[in-house]
Amino acid sequence: MIFPSIPLLAASGLVLGVSQAAVIRKEGRTCRKTQVAVLGAGVAGITAAQSLHNASITDFLIVDRNDYIGGRMRNTKFGKAPNGKPYTVELGANWVEGLESESGNVNPIWRLAKKHKIKSKYSDGDSLLTYDETGYYNFTDLVDEFDAAWEIAMKDADSIKDDNLQDTSVRAGLSLAGWKPKKDMHAQAAEWWGWDFEMAILPEQSGFLYDMYVNKAVFEHFSDSTELVIDQRGFNALIIGEANEFLKKNDPRLLLNSPVTAIKYGSSGVTVHLEDGDCIEAEYAICTFSVGVLQNEVVKFEPTLPRWKREAIEQFQMGTYTKIFMQFNETWWPRDTQYMLYADPTERGYYPMFQSLSATGFVPESNILFGTVTGTQAYQVEKQTNEETQTEIMEVLRSMFPNITVPEPTSILYPRWSQDKSTFGSFSNWPPGMTLEKHQNLRANVHRLWFAGEANSAEFFGYLQGAWFEGKEMGDRIGKILNSDGALADGEGELTRYDVLHGDTFKDEYDDANGWTIDLDD
Ligand SMILES: Cc1cc2nc3c(=O)[nH]c(=O)nc-3n(C[C@H](O)[C@H](O)[C@H](O)COP(=O)(O)OP(=O)(O)OC[C@H]3O[C@@H](n4cnc5c(N)ncnc54)[C@H](O)[C@@H]3O)c2cc1C
Ligand SMILES: *[C@@H]1O[C@H](CO)[C@@H](O)[C@H](O)[C@H]1NC(C)=O
Ligand SMILES: *[C@@H]1O[C@H](CO)[C@@H](O)[C@H](O)[C@H]1NC(C)=O
Ligand SMILES: *[C@@H]1O[C@H](CO)[C@@H](O)[C@H](O)[C@H]1NC(C)=O
Ligand SMILES: *[C@@H]1O[C@H](CO)[C@@H](O)[C@H](O)[C@H]1NC(C)=O
């Protein structure tokens, strides 16, 4: 059970516009034939299918274990508005991150948000108040200090890239740039705000080069603005809207509520087995499951994926980012502030962030405040009950606001991403020691089984646009292969992969240069 207090079906009732009938399954086992099996109906899957459609390939099936389109674009109903109806809150993706540059680079997610008239509001990181266990305590100077070190680190990462030097961790990169928070809990909180809040993983677990690069790609290539989506149809209305353009009403090509249990692949095709015993025989398949799903072996690959593929899957990481929604009987916190950052005296990352949905210009009458935890604290919170979490949060809020009689929330709700079979985590992150070649192996096809999804984008991993670009790329490629009637040149229909990865200095060279006397081969 993912949301203890809200049945999933009710939560997604309004997003099923495309296909109610596809949910109804026939008696008996069937094996359907298709040209392309698109595994996953998230942003990558729907975009891949749209690319196929654009290439005049209409014989495809889209399969998902969820009962809605959108994957990690997921919303639910929560609380109560003055008119008695519940609000829609975003359990997964919430922001359009990076909009459009003056030179005309447009984030495809921003383009779709505008096309489908998704209601959003400029998210202002400067609208920030800082707190500790004694109440309001201004430590924005540390936030500024972190930002200054960030600028230095960004230049440093650039020169590593330009000179093709060896990568390091973000922790080391920040330290080299002069940022050393040590045991100062205010500095730790400033760092959480500057790093973990965006990446959902610790600086020591983050690869310097590509994690700085993804930030550059998102916030420099497009723009350094983000928009928080507050659309009551849900953020995924944009991807449902896209799906509606190429899927008919009740389109039999959309199979929701259909968990994939096994994928048999080879050089002549792919057979996909579903939980109910049915199967799909496809010429090609595009698997868009998250790195978390691939790591947790909920899907059996036959034959076992090759070592080069498995190593890339096991090494890439899923962060966990958990939003805890609370509705109160009134907005007792500052009205004009978007973000409230809390520095706990003993534990970095302990309920560090509270975001106001009631802030001016957002949903002022909602009286909704949501907390965010990441990493270790997210795992902990996802393991415990809503009641336990509420007790902990109330203690924090009451220490942040000693002069206010903070009432108990009237509702509380949060997802359990780390335990959710459809994701096992929230979004991916590039770890130290992952090279571009190894990342390409995460992406590369294995015979006729192809992969897409946010993690496979070296530029935009972790973001909606990463899922969109990868879905489009793989859909385009398969469309091209299918339309070529076998006329593609050798290797043209394959992605580059690296069976053997090099990177470290060979011991022999080390011996020669340093006179090491122990021969480990003996
Ligand atoms: C809490 C949270 C906050 C986020 N915030 C933002 C944000 O603000 N901005 C942003 O740009 N990005 C954000 N992201 C990331 C963004 O949501 C993802 O990058 C993107 O949605 C991934 O799309 P995808 O198609 O690659 O994967 P998914 O959306 O995961 O799609 C894969 C689909 O495969 C299905 N599937 C998995 N296993 C099986 C199986 N065995 N059988 C059948 N189907 C299966 C899943 O149900 C899912 O629908 C956030 C994510 C989370 C979770
Ligand atoms: C498919 O074509 C439409 C119409 O030209 C376009 O808007 C859309 O972006 C295309 N989709 C993909 C994934 O390329
Ligand atoms: C709380 O009220 C006291 C007394 O009015 C005041 O001195 C103190 O600054 C207030 N604290 C906060 C955090 O507002
Ligand atoms: C916090 O302190 C900084 C200086 O360090 C100052 O510029 C800023 O205005 C202060 N913020 C508030 C809300 O008082
Ligand atoms: C909200 O609840 C608190 C505590 O029960 C109460 O003191 C306060 O008056 C209530 N506010 C409103 C607007 O009803």
Coordinates of C-alpha atoms in Angstrom, one line a residue, residues 9 28 155 173 177 188 199 205-206 343 403 408 411 498:
L9 CA -7.8 4.4 -7.9
G28 CA -7.3 -16.9 -20.6
K155 CA 34.6 26.5 -13.2
G173 CA 35.0 19.5 -5.5
A177 CA 36.4 25.4 -3.8
Q188 CA 25.2 21.8 7.0
M199 CA 19.9 16.1 -6.1
Q205 CA 27.8 10.1 -3.2
S206 CA 27.7 12.5 -6.2
A343 CA 19.0 23.6 10.8
N403 CA 6.0 32.2 19.8
E408 CA -1.8 19.8 14.8
S411 CA -4.5 15.9 7.4
Y498 CA 31.9 -0.7 -24.1

